[in-house]
Coordinates of C-alpha atoms in Angstrom, one line a residue:
Chain Y
M19 CA -283.0 -47.4 66.8
A20 CA -281.5 -46.1 63.6
A21 CA -280.7 -46.8 60.0
V22 CA -277.1 -47.6 59.1
V23 CA -275.6 -46.6 55.9
L24 CA -272.3 -48.0 54.5
R25 CA -270.9 -46.0 51.6
E26 CA -268.0 -47.4 49.5
L27 CA -266.3 -48.8 52.5
R28 CA -262.7 -49.9 52.0
K29 CA -260.1 -51.3 54.3
S30 CA -256.4 -51.8 53.6
Y31 CA -253.7 -53.3 55.8
G32 CA -250.6 -51.6 54.4
D33 CA -250.7 -52.2 50.6
V34 CA -253.2 -55.0 50.8
E35 CA -256.8 -54.1 50.4
V36 CA -259.2 -56.5 52.1
I37 CA -262.5 -54.8 51.7
H38 CA -263.0 -53.4 48.2
G39 CA -265.8 -50.9 48.4
V40 CA -268.9 -52.2 50.2
S41 CA -272.1 -50.1 50.1
C42 CA -275.4 -50.9 51.8
A43 CA -278.3 -49.1 53.3
I44 CA -279.7 -50.9 56.3
A45 CA -283.1 -49.8 57.3
D46 CA -284.2 -49.0 60.8
G47 CA -285.1 -52.2 62.7
E48 CA -283.8 -54.5 60.0
L49 CA -281.8 -57.6 60.7
I50 CA -279.1 -57.9 58.1
V51 CA -276.8 -60.9 57.9
V52 CA -273.4 -60.8 56.4
V53 CA -272.4 -64.2 55.2
G54 CA -269.4 -65.6 53.5
P55 CA -266.5 -68.0 53.8
S56 CA -263.8 -67.4 56.3
G57 CA -261.4 -64.6 55.1
C58 CA -264.0 -62.9 53.0
G59 CA -263.8 -59.7 55.1
K60 CA -267.2 -60.1 56.9
S61 CA -265.8 -59.7 60.4
T62 CA -263.6 -56.8 59.4
L63 CA -266.7 -55.1 58.0
L64 CA -268.5 -55.6 61.3
R65 CA -265.5 -54.4 63.3
M66 CA -265.4 -51.3 61.1
V67 CA -269.0 -50.5 62.0
A68 CA -268.2 -51.1 65.7
G69 CA -265.2 -48.8 65.5
L70 CA -262.7 -51.4 66.4
E71 CA -261.0 -51.1 63.0
D72 CA -260.1 -47.9 61.2
I73 CA -261.9 -47.1 58.0
T74 CA -259.4 -46.6 55.1
S75 CA -261.9 -44.9 52.9
G76 CA -265.7 -44.6 52.6
E77 CA -268.2 -43.7 55.2
I78 CA -270.4 -45.2 57.9
A79 CA -273.4 -43.4 59.2
I80 CA -275.5 -44.5 62.1
G81 CA -278.9 -42.7 62.5
G82 CA -277.7 -40.1 60.0
R83 CA -274.5 -39.3 61.9
V84 CA -271.2 -40.1 60.2
V85 CA -269.2 -42.1 62.8
N86 CA -265.9 -42.7 61.0
R87 CA -264.1 -40.7 63.7
V88 CA -266.3 -41.6 66.6
E89 CA -265.0 -43.9 69.4
P90 CA -266.8 -47.3 69.8
K91 CA -268.3 -46.3 73.1
D92 CA -269.9 -43.2 71.6
R93 CA -271.4 -44.9 68.5
D94 CA -274.3 -46.2 70.5
I95 CA -273.8 -49.8 69.5
A96 CA -273.5 -53.1 71.4
M97 CA -271.6 -56.1 70.2
V98 CA -271.9 -59.8 70.9
F99 CA -268.6 -61.6 70.4
Q100 CA -268.0 -65.1 69.2
N101 CA -266.2 -66.2 72.4
Y102 CA -268.7 -64.0 74.5
A103 CA -265.9 -61.9 75.9
L104 CA -267.4 -61.8 79.4
Y105 CA -265.4 -60.4 82.2
P106 CA -264.3 -63.6 84.0
H107 CA -264.0 -62.0 87.4
M108 CA -267.4 -60.3 87.5
S109 CA -270.8 -61.9 88.3
V110 CA -273.4 -62.1 85.6
F111 CA -275.1 -59.0 87.1
D112 CA -271.8 -57.0 87.1
N113 CA -271.0 -58.1 83.5
M114 CA -274.3 -56.7 82.3
A115 CA -274.1 -53.6 84.5
Y116 CA -270.5 -52.7 83.7
G117 CA -271.2 -50.5 80.7
L118 CA -274.1 -48.7 82.4
K119 CA -271.9 -48.1 85.5
I120 CA -269.3 -46.5 83.4
R121 CA -271.9 -44.3 81.8
G122 CA -272.8 -43.1 85.3
L123 CA -276.3 -44.4 85.6
A124 CA -277.8 -44.5 89.0
K125 CA -277.7 -47.8 90.9
A126 CA -281.5 -48.2 90.9
A127 CA -281.7 -47.6 87.1
I128 CA -278.9 -50.1 86.5
A129 CA -280.6 -52.7 88.6
E130 CA -283.9 -52.2 86.9
R131 CA -282.4 -52.5 83.4
V132 CA -280.3 -55.5 84.2
N133 CA -283.3 -57.3 85.9
R134 CA -285.5 -56.6 82.9
A135 CA -282.9 -57.9 80.5
A136 CA -282.3 -60.9 82.7
A137 CA -286.1 -61.6 82.7
I138 CA -286.2 -61.5 78.9
L139 CA -283.3 -63.9 78.7
Q140 CA -284.3 -66.1 81.6
L141 CA -281.1 -65.3 83.5
E142 CA -282.8 -64.2 86.8
K143 CA -281.5 -67.2 88.8
L144 CA -277.9 -66.9 87.4
L145 CA -277.2 -63.2 88.3
D146 CA -274.8 -64.0 91.1
R147 CA -272.8 -66.6 89.2
K148 CA -269.5 -66.1 87.6
P149 CA -269.2 -66.8 83.9
R150 CA -267.1 -69.9 84.4
Q151 CA -270.1 -71.5 86.3
L152 CA -272.3 -71.1 83.3
S153 CA -272.9 -73.4 80.3
G154 CA -272.0 -72.1 76.8
G155 CA -275.7 -71.3 76.0
Q156 CA -276.0 -69.3 79.3
R157 CA -272.8 -67.4 78.6
Q158 CA -274.2 -66.5 75.2
R159 CA -277.3 -65.2 76.8
V160 CA -275.3 -63.1 79.2
A161 CA -273.4 -61.7 76.3
M162 CA -276.7 -60.7 74.7
G163 CA -277.9 -59.4 78.0
R164 CA -274.9 -57.1 78.1
A165 CA -275.9 -55.8 74.7
I166 CA -279.6 -55.4 75.5
V167 CA -279.2 -53.4 78.7
R168 CA -277.4 -50.7 76.8
D169 CA -280.5 -50.2 74.7
P170 CA -278.3 -49.3 71.7
Q171 CA -279.2 -48.1 68.3
V172 CA -277.5 -51.0 66.6
F173 CA -276.7 -54.6 67.7
L174 CA -273.6 -56.2 66.1
F175 CA -273.3 -59.9 66.3
D176 CA -269.9 -61.5 65.4
E177 CA -270.6 -65.2 64.8
P178 CA -272.3 -65.4 68.2
L179 CA -273.4 -69.1 67.8
S180 CA -270.4 -70.7 66.4
N181 CA -269.0 -71.9 69.7
L182 CA -272.2 -73.7 70.6
D183 CA -273.2 -77.3 69.7
A184 CA -275.5 -77.9 66.8
K185 CA -278.7 -78.4 68.8
L186 CA -278.2 -75.3 71.0
R187 CA -277.3 -73.3 67.9
V188 CA -280.7 -74.0 66.3
Q189 CA -282.4 -73.1 69.6
M190 CA -280.5 -69.9 70.1
R191 CA -281.0 -68.9 66.5
V192 CA -284.7 -68.9 67.0
E193 CA -284.3 -66.9 70.3
I194 CA -282.2 -64.3 68.6
K195 CA -284.7 -63.9 65.9
K196 CA -287.6 -63.5 68.3
L197 CA -285.6 -61.1 70.5
Q198 CA -284.7 -59.0 67.6
Q199 CA -288.3 -58.8 66.5
T200 CA -289.5 -57.9 70.0
L201 CA -286.9 -55.2 70.5
G202 CA -286.9 -54.0 66.9
T203 CA -283.3 -52.9 67.0
T204 CA -281.3 -52.6 63.8
S205 CA -278.9 -55.5 63.8
I206 CA -275.9 -56.6 61.8
Y207 CA -275.2 -60.3 62.1
V208 CA -272.0 -62.0 60.8
T209 CA -271.9 -65.7 60.2
H210 CA -270.3 -68.3 57.9
D211 CA -273.3 -70.6 58.3
Q212 CA -275.6 -70.2 55.3
V213 CA -278.6 -71.9 57.1
E214 CA -278.2 -69.5 60.0
A215 CA -278.0 -66.7 57.5
M216 CA -281.1 -67.8 55.6
T217 CA -283.3 -68.3 58.7
L218 CA -282.3 -65.1 60.5
A219 CA -282.0 -62.5 57.8
D220 CA -284.4 -59.9 56.6
R221 CA -281.7 -59.2 54.0
L222 CA -278.4 -60.9 53.3
I223 CA -275.1 -59.6 52.2
V224 CA -273.1 -62.4 50.6
M225 CA -269.4 -61.5 50.7
N226 CA -266.5 -63.1 48.9
G227 CA -263.0 -61.9 48.7
G228 CA -263.8 -58.5 50.2
V229 CA -266.6 -57.7 47.8
A230 CA -270.4 -57.8 48.5
E231 CA -271.4 -60.2 45.8
Q232 CA -275.1 -59.7 46.2
I233 CA -277.4 -58.0 48.7
G234 CA -281.1 -59.0 49.0
P235 CA -283.7 -61.0 50.8
P236 CA -282.7 -64.6 51.4
I237 CA -285.4 -66.0 49.0
A238 CA -284.4 -63.6 46.2
L239 CA -280.8 -64.7 46.6
Y240 CA -281.9 -68.3 46.4
E241 CA -284.1 -67.9 43.5
R242 CA -282.0 -65.5 41.5
P243 CA -278.3 -65.6 42.4
E244 CA -276.4 -62.9 40.5
T245 CA -273.1 -64.8 40.5
V246 CA -271.8 -68.4 40.5
F247 CA -270.4 -67.7 44.0
V248 CA -273.8 -66.8 45.5
G249 CA -275.5 -69.7 43.7
G250 CA -273.0 -72.1 45.2
F251 CA -273.0 -70.6 48.6
I252 CA -276.7 -70.3 49.2
G253 CA -278.7 -73.6 49.3
S254 CA -277.8 -77.0 50.6
P255 CA -276.8 -79.3 49.0
A256 CA -274.9 -76.8 46.9
M257 CA -276.0 -75.9 43.4
N258 CA -274.6 -78.0 40.5
F259 CA -272.5 -76.2 38.0
V260 CA -272.1 -77.6 34.5
P261 CA -270.2 -76.0 31.7
G262 CA -272.3 -75.5 28.6
R263 CA -273.1 -73.3 25.6
T264 CA -276.2 -71.5 24.7
A265 CA -277.9 -72.7 21.5
E266 CA -280.7 -70.9 19.7
T267 CA -283.0 -68.9 22.0
G268 CA -284.3 -70.9 24.9
A269 CA -281.9 -73.8 24.9
V270 CA -278.6 -74.7 26.4
V271 CA -276.3 -77.6 25.5
L272 CA -274.5 -79.1 28.5
E273 CA -271.1 -80.6 28.3
G274 CA -271.8 -84.2 27.6
G275 CA -274.4 -83.4 25.0
A276 CA -277.6 -83.0 27.0
L277 CA -279.9 -80.3 25.6
L278 CA -282.0 -78.3 28.1
R279 CA -284.7 -75.7 27.8
G280 CA -283.6 -72.7 29.7
P281 CA -284.2 -68.9 30.0
A282 CA -283.8 -66.7 27.0
A283 CA -280.1 -65.8 26.4
P284 CA -278.0 -64.7 23.4
P285 CA -276.9 -67.9 21.5
G286 CA -273.4 -69.2 21.1
R287 CA -272.1 -68.1 24.5
A288 CA -269.9 -70.2 26.8
V289 CA -271.8 -70.4 30.0
T290 CA -271.8 -72.1 33.4
V291 CA -275.2 -73.7 34.0
G292 CA -276.4 -73.7 37.6
L293 CA -278.9 -76.4 38.5
R294 CA -280.1 -76.8 42.1
P295 CA -280.2 -80.5 43.2
E296 CA -283.8 -80.1 44.5
H297 CA -285.1 -78.8 41.2
L298 CA -284.1 -81.9 39.3
A299 CA -286.8 -84.4 38.7
I300 CA -287.1 -87.9 37.1
D301 CA -289.0 -87.8 33.9
G302 CA -289.0 -90.6 31.3
A303 CA -288.6 -88.3 28.3
S304 CA -286.1 -86.0 29.9
P305 CA -282.8 -84.7 28.4
I306 CA -280.2 -85.5 31.1
A307 CA -279.2 -89.1 31.4
L308 CA -277.5 -89.4 34.8
A309 CA -275.3 -92.5 35.4
V310 CA -275.7 -93.1 39.1
D311 CA -272.6 -93.6 41.3
L312 CA -274.1 -93.4 44.7
V313 CA -277.5 -93.1 46.3
E314 CA -278.1 -91.6 49.8
M315 CA -281.5 -92.4 51.3
L316 CA -282.4 -89.8 54.0
G317 CA -286.1 -90.8 54.4
A318 CA -287.6 -87.5 53.4
D319 CA -285.3 -87.2 50.4
T320 CA -283.1 -89.3 48.2
I321 CA -279.8 -87.8 47.1
I322 CA -278.4 -89.2 43.9
H323 CA -274.7 -88.6 42.9
G324 CA -273.8 -89.3 39.3
H325 CA -272.2 -88.2 36.1
I326 CA -274.1 -86.9 33.0
G327 CA -273.9 -89.5 30.3
G328 CA -271.6 -91.6 32.4
R329 CA -268.4 -89.7 31.7
G330 CA -269.6 -86.1 31.7
P331 CA -269.7 -83.6 34.5
G332 CA -270.7 -84.7 38.0
L333 CA -274.2 -83.9 39.2
L334 CA -276.2 -84.2 42.4
A335 CA -279.9 -84.5 42.5
R336 CA -282.2 -84.3 45.5
L337 CA -285.5 -86.1 44.9
P338 CA -288.4 -86.0 47.4
G339 CA -289.3 -89.3 49.2
T340 CA -287.8 -92.6 48.6
V341 CA -286.7 -93.3 45.0
A342 CA -285.9 -96.9 43.9
V343 CA -282.6 -96.2 42.2
K344 CA -279.3 -98.2 42.5
A345 CA -275.7 -97.3 41.7
G346 CA -274.9 -98.4 38.2
E347 CA -278.3 -97.5 36.8
T348 CA -279.1 -94.5 34.5
V349 CA -281.9 -92.2 35.5
P350 CA -283.5 -89.6 33.1
L351 CA -283.6 -86.1 34.8
T352 CA -285.3 -83.0 33.9
I353 CA -285.6 -79.5 35.2
A354 CA -288.1 -76.7 34.6
P355 CA -286.7 -73.9 32.4
E356 CA -287.2 -71.2 35.1
H357 CA -284.9 -73.2 37.4
V358 CA -282.0 -73.2 34.9
H359 CA -279.5 -70.5 35.9
L360 CA -277.1 -69.2 33.2
F361 CA -273.8 -67.5 34.2
D362 CA -271.1 -66.1 32.0
A363 CA -268.4 -68.8 31.9
A364 CA -265.7 -66.1 32.1
T365 CA -267.0 -63.6 34.6
G366 CA -269.3 -65.9 36.7
K367 CA -272.0 -63.2 36.4
R368 CA -275.6 -64.1 35.6
L369 CA -276.4 -63.7 31.9
P370 CA -278.7 -60.8 31.3
P371 CA -281.8 -61.6 29.2
P372 CA -281.2 -60.5 25.6
Chain L
M8 CA -258.0 -91.7 98.9
R9 CA -256.1 -94.9 99.7
R10 CA -256.2 -96.1 103.2
S11 CA -253.0 -98.0 103.6
V12 CA -250.0 -95.8 104.3
D13 CA -247.1 -96.0 101.9
W14 CA -244.3 -96.4 104.6
P15 CA -241.2 -96.3 102.4
T16 CA -242.3 -93.1 100.7
H17 CA -243.1 -91.5 104.0
A18 CA -239.8 -92.5 105.4
I19 CA -237.9 -90.9 102.5
L20 CA -239.9 -87.8 102.8
L21 CA -239.4 -87.6 106.6
L22 CA -235.7 -88.0 106.1
G23 CA -235.7 -85.2 103.5
V24 CA -237.6 -83.0 106.0
A25 CA -235.2 -83.8 108.8
L26 CA -232.2 -83.1 106.5
F27 CA -233.5 -79.6 105.7
A28 CA -234.9 -78.8 109.1
F29 CA -232.0 -79.9 111.2
P30 CA -229.7 -76.9 110.8
I31 CA -232.6 -74.6 111.6
Y32 CA -233.4 -76.7 114.6
I33 CA -229.8 -76.4 115.8
A34 CA -230.0 -72.6 115.4
L35 CA -233.1 -72.7 117.4
V36 CA -231.6 -74.8 120.1
A37 CA -228.4 -72.7 120.2
S38 CA -230.5 -69.6 120.9
T39 CA -231.8 -71.1 124.1
F40 CA -228.5 -71.6 126.0
D41 CA -226.1 -69.2 127.7
T42 CA -222.9 -68.2 126.0
G43 CA -220.8 -70.6 127.9
T44 CA -222.6 -73.8 126.9
I45 CA -222.0 -73.2 123.2
G46 CA -218.5 -71.8 123.8
R47 CA -217.4 -75.1 125.3
G48 CA -218.5 -76.8 122.0
D49 CA -220.9 -79.3 123.5
L50 CA -224.2 -78.2 122.2
P51 CA -227.0 -80.4 123.4
L52 CA -229.8 -81.6 121.1
W53 CA -232.6 -80.4 123.5
P54 CA -233.5 -76.7 124.1
G55 CA -232.1 -75.0 127.1
T56 CA -233.6 -72.5 129.5
H57 CA -232.3 -69.1 128.3
L58 CA -234.7 -68.6 125.4
I59 CA -236.5 -65.5 126.6
E60 CA -233.4 -63.6 127.8
N61 CA -231.5 -64.4 124.6
Y62 CA -234.3 -63.1 122.4
V63 CA -234.8 -60.0 124.6
A64 CA -231.1 -59.3 124.4
A65 CA -231.0 -59.7 120.6
W66 CA -234.2 -57.6 120.1
F67 CA -233.0 -54.6 122.2
S68 CA -229.3 -54.6 121.8
G69 CA -228.4 -57.0 119.0
G70 CA -226.7 -60.3 118.7
G71 CA -223.1 -60.9 119.7
R72 CA -220.7 -58.2 120.8
A73 CA -220.0 -56.8 117.3
S74 CA -223.7 -56.2 116.5
P75 CA -224.2 -53.1 114.5
G76 CA -227.4 -52.3 116.3
A77 CA -230.6 -53.7 117.8
V78 CA -232.3 -56.5 115.9
S79 CA -235.6 -54.5 116.2
T80 CA -234.2 -51.6 114.1
M81 CA -232.6 -53.9 111.6
L82 CA -235.7 -55.9 111.1
L83 CA -237.7 -52.8 110.6
N84 CA -235.1 -51.6 108.0
S85 CA -235.2 -54.9 106.2
F86 CA -238.9 -55.0 106.2
V87 CA -239.2 -51.5 104.8
M88 CA -236.6 -52.3 102.1
A89 CA -238.2 -55.6 101.1
A90 CA -241.8 -54.3 101.1
V91 CA -240.9 -51.2 99.1
I92 CA -238.8 -53.2 96.6
A93 CA -241.6 -55.8 96.1
I94 CA -244.4 -53.2 95.8
G95 CA -242.3 -50.9 93.7
K96 CA -241.2 -53.6 91.3
I97 CA -244.7 -54.9 90.9
A98 CA -246.1 -51.4 90.3
I99 CA -243.5 -50.4 87.8
S100 CA -243.4 -53.7 85.9
I101 CA -247.2 -54.2 85.7
L102 CA -247.5 -50.7 84.2
S103 CA -244.7 -51.1 81.7
A104 CA -246.1 -54.5 80.7
Y105 CA -249.5 -52.9 80.3
A106 CA -248.0 -50.3 78.0
V107 CA -246.1 -52.8 76.0
V108 CA -249.0 -55.2 75.5
F109 CA -252.0 -53.0 75.1
F110 CA -250.8 -49.8 73.5
A111 CA -249.5 -49.4 69.9
F112 CA -246.8 -46.7 70.1
P113 CA -243.8 -46.1 67.9
L114 CA -240.7 -48.2 68.8
R115 CA -242.8 -50.4 71.0
M116 CA -240.7 -53.5 70.3
V117 CA -237.5 -51.5 70.8
F118 CA -238.6 -50.6 74.3
F119 CA -239.6 -54.1 75.0
W120 CA -236.2 -55.4 73.9
M121 CA -234.4 -52.7 75.9
I122 CA -236.2 -54.0 79.0
F123 CA -235.4 -57.5 78.0
V124 CA -231.7 -56.9 77.4
T125 CA -231.2 -55.6 81.0
L126 CA -231.9 -59.2 82.1
M127 CA -228.6 -60.2 80.7
L128 CA -226.6 -57.8 83.0
P129 CA -226.2 -59.2 86.6
V130 CA -226.4 -56.7 89.4
E131 CA -222.7 -57.1 90.3
V132 CA -221.6 -55.9 86.8
R133 CA -223.4 -52.6 87.2
I134 CA -223.0 -52.1 90.9
I135 CA -220.2 -49.5 90.7
P136 CA -221.9 -47.2 88.3
T137 CA -225.1 -47.7 90.2
Y138 CA -223.4 -46.7 93.4
E139 CA -221.8 -43.7 91.7
V140 CA -225.3 -42.5 90.6
A141 CA -226.9 -43.2 94.0
S142 CA -224.1 -41.3 95.8
S143 CA -224.3 -38.3 93.5
L144 CA -228.0 -38.1 94.1
G145 CA -227.3 -38.1 97.8
L146 CA -229.1 -41.4 98.3
V147 CA -226.4 -43.0 100.5
N148 CA -227.7 -43.8 104.0
S149 CA -231.4 -43.5 103.2
Y150 CA -234.4 -45.8 102.5
A151 CA -234.6 -44.3 99.0
G152 CA -231.0 -45.4 98.4
L153 CA -231.7 -48.9 99.7
T154 CA -234.8 -49.4 97.5
I155 CA -235.0 -47.2 94.4
P156 CA -232.0 -48.7 92.5
L157 CA -233.4 -52.2 92.9
I158 CA -237.0 -51.4 91.8
A159 CA -236.7 -51.7 88.1
S160 CA -237.4 -55.3 87.1
A161 CA -237.2 -56.9 83.7
T162 CA -238.2 -60.3 85.0
A163 CA -241.5 -59.1 86.5
T164 CA -242.2 -57.0 83.3
L165 CA -241.7 -60.1 81.2
L166 CA -243.9 -62.2 83.5
F167 CA -246.8 -59.7 83.3
R168 CA -246.3 -59.3 79.6
Q169 CA -246.7 -63.1 79.1
F170 CA -249.8 -63.1 81.2
F171 CA -251.4 -60.0 79.5
L172 CA -250.9 -61.7 76.1
T173 CA -253.2 -64.4 77.3
I174 CA -256.1 -61.9 77.8
P175 CA -258.2 -62.3 74.7
D176 CA -258.4 -59.3 72.4
E177 CA -262.2 -59.6 72.5
L178 CA -262.2 -58.8 76.2
V179 CA -260.3 -55.6 75.4
E180 CA -262.7 -54.8 72.7
A181 CA -265.8 -55.5 74.8
A182 CA -264.4 -53.1 77.4
K183 CA -263.8 -50.5 74.7
I184 CA -267.5 -50.8 73.6
D185 CA -268.6 -50.7 77.2
G186 CA -266.8 -47.4 77.4
A187 CA -263.9 -48.3 79.7
G188 CA -260.8 -46.2 79.0
P189 CA -257.3 -47.5 79.5
L190 CA -257.2 -46.7 83.2
R191 CA -260.5 -48.2 83.9
F192 CA -259.7 -51.3 82.0
F193 CA -256.5 -51.6 84.0
F194 CA -258.2 -51.3 87.4
D195 CA -261.5 -53.1 86.6
T196 CA -260.2 -56.0 84.5
V197 CA -256.5 -56.4 84.2
L198 CA -255.7 -56.0 87.9
P199 CA -258.3 -58.4 89.2
L200 CA -257.4 -60.9 86.6
S201 CA -253.7 -60.7 87.6
R202 CA -254.2 -61.2 91.3
T203 CA -252.8 -64.7 91.3
N204 CA -249.6 -63.5 89.5
L205 CA -249.5 -60.5 91.9
A206 CA -249.5 -62.8 95.0
A207 CA -246.9 -65.1 93.6
L208 CA -244.7 -62.2 92.5
F209 CA -245.0 -60.4 95.8
V210 CA -243.8 -63.5 97.7
I211 CA -240.8 -63.9 95.3
L212 CA -239.9 -60.3 95.2
F213 CA -240.3 -59.7 99.0
I214 CA -237.8 -62.6 99.6
Y215 CA -235.5 -61.2 96.9
G216 CA -235.6 -57.8 98.6
W217 CA -235.1 -59.3 102.1
N218 CA -232.1 -61.3 101.0
Q219 CA -230.3 -58.4 99.4
Y220 CA -226.7 -58.3 100.7
L221 CA -224.3 -56.6 98.5
W222 CA -226.2 -53.4 97.7
P223 CA -227.2 -52.6 101.3
L224 CA -223.6 -53.3 102.4
L225 CA -222.4 -50.6 99.9
V226 CA -225.1 -48.0 100.2
T227 CA -225.4 -47.8 104.0
T228 CA -222.6 -46.9 106.4
D229 CA -224.9 -45.5 109.1
S230 CA -226.0 -48.3 111.5
A231 CA -229.4 -46.7 111.7
Y232 CA -230.0 -48.0 108.1
E233 CA -228.4 -51.4 108.7
T234 CA -230.5 -54.3 107.3
M235 CA -230.9 -57.6 109.0
V236 CA -229.1 -59.8 106.5
V237 CA -226.1 -57.6 106.5
G238 CA -226.3 -57.1 110.2
V239 CA -226.3 -60.9 111.0
S240 CA -223.1 -61.3 109.0
K241 CA -221.5 -58.4 110.8
M242 CA -222.3 -59.9 114.2
I243 CA -220.0 -62.8 113.6
G244 CA -216.5 -61.6 114.5
T245 CA -213.6 -62.7 112.3
G246 CA -210.4 -64.3 113.3
D247 CA -210.1 -65.4 116.9
A248 CA -212.9 -63.1 118.1
Y249 CA -215.1 -64.7 120.7
N250 CA -218.7 -64.8 119.5
D251 CA -221.9 -64.9 121.6
W252 CA -223.5 -67.5 119.5
N253 CA -226.6 -67.7 121.6
T254 CA -227.8 -64.2 120.8
I255 CA -226.4 -64.3 117.2
M256 CA -228.6 -67.4 116.7
A257 CA -231.5 -65.7 118.2
A258 CA -231.0 -62.8 115.7
A259 CA -230.7 -65.3 112.9
V260 CA -233.9 -67.0 113.8
L261 CA -235.6 -63.6 114.0
T262 CA -234.3 -62.9 110.5
M263 CA -236.0 -65.9 109.1
L264 CA -239.4 -65.1 110.5
P265 CA -240.7 -62.2 108.3
P266 CA -240.1 -64.0 104.9
V267 CA -241.7 -67.1 106.4
A268 CA -244.7 -65.0 107.5
V269 CA -245.1 -63.5 104.0
V270 CA -245.0 -67.0 102.4
V271 CA -247.5 -68.4 104.8
L272 CA -249.9 -65.4 104.5
M273 CA -249.7 -65.0 100.7
Q274 CA -249.9 -68.7 100.1
R275 CA -253.5 -68.7 101.0
W276 CA -254.1 -66.1 98.3
F277 CA -251.9 -67.9 96.0
V278 CA -253.7 -71.3 96.3
K279 CA -257.1 -69.6 96.2
G280 CA -256.1 -68.0 92.9
L281 CA -254.9 -71.3 91.5
V282 CA -258.1 -73.1 92.5
E283 CA -260.3 -70.4 91.0
S284 CA -258.5 -70.8 87.6
E285 CA -260.4 -68.6 85.2
K286 CA -260.1 -68.0 81.6

């Protein structure tokens, strides 16, 4: 087990730079999730840690050792691939044992390690099967078993659950989390699914366009997104963004005329106002008049789609329980000042307090 | 499974089988009579009684009067030639395909296209220069001369390349992380995964080698290196020469047996590989 340090990592293909200087210190035993839309560079980042991609500039250190020029096999890592990448012609046992065999471990030691990993992953009865005789979830387990038997310093997961169906994904997600906590191995986990990211991560790296937009614990990112992108990416349904302008200290005017109390900010600035749907509430004397277009009743929640003042920007509100609202009506909505997020309209960055 | 038999379909199939099998049957029948019966031109449809003596004669002294040698020698020569060509072609082409697909080296595509372009030159076009080179190297009248010039194979290289391209990159990467070097990856993963292709190619290439006619005709003058296919054609005298068709037919039937044996033996592998389709 070891800490992993990324220093100003950059990656270019020819003249095109795809990773623009990512830095992050990952603590020993931490599970860090790299999340972002497809093409944001998250897989490339992971592959650089694995040694499958060259590093254009910057540095990767695993357990204090710079590994830029170290072969993947000598980095003491194990990787779980999206399509499992099991050897199709080998049994489950041989798939897990292969790496150990190459490392020249004794037969008995290999068998012991494989059997222990199989017990953890409940694969004991499947050891003689070929991968094609296994279900998707079982193959996923074998792929993890192959990583576990190596007892590496770092686990790398490259979207390991995205080939599974929704139900199995939730189940495997819990298993991965438990497993990682039991083994305490430093792990880097790449996914595009923000729910998976939120539930698994000790800390999140949100990537967009080759840049780490924000790094921090999931709740911190939810409560205090540093950029419009992070605000929109973390949370479901996504955060509402409404153009507006800051008025005198503590107030913000939304496009469409609604006046909200918000955090302290310099007045007269053009801002993007971020409002989470679940933070909006109905209040008779409230400032936002939402003309309702559509109501979705989910039982636990009611989701209201509408436009501010009828013709203003669109807004989505998630209200707890069942709310008796119909399309065509107007509902008064309010939001607590601490839940109003102000971002610079030009840069998309959170406005610093004055 | 349907119980009722579809008679018309079966009839057509049987007719097709008969059409293809009949000449072979006639050859078989012809190899069971004495010289005189066939010489008179009234070949019966039922086998005669000279089967064993005809085959023994062909095996030990050759078919017909003009035979360049005993069938046993020629069969051995042909077998060596076909086997060496098949194995050599597979070995060379699987390695070159492996290099072209899995290694990034300068001018990789240039080399690939160079291999590809040789497909467009038929053997006959380059047979004179090939002979010139073979004879300068002293390969005339040797097994090396019979086989080496025919071993390079663009077709097999292309075939393996197409197959290797279907091996997912992630499998290569998993092997890298597991610590398997290029050689290990080749022997532990690529070769086992290719076994269906290997079996199919071996059958095709063995028959290709067995049926070689022009090249062995050119490169061998010593009857010790005569191959079966060339030998059979030499047994048949030209002009008004009187042919011992019974032993010639026995030799011809013997010529067919090794390729048939290879197909039958390898087919089991082949079908097994197809049934165990794996991804």
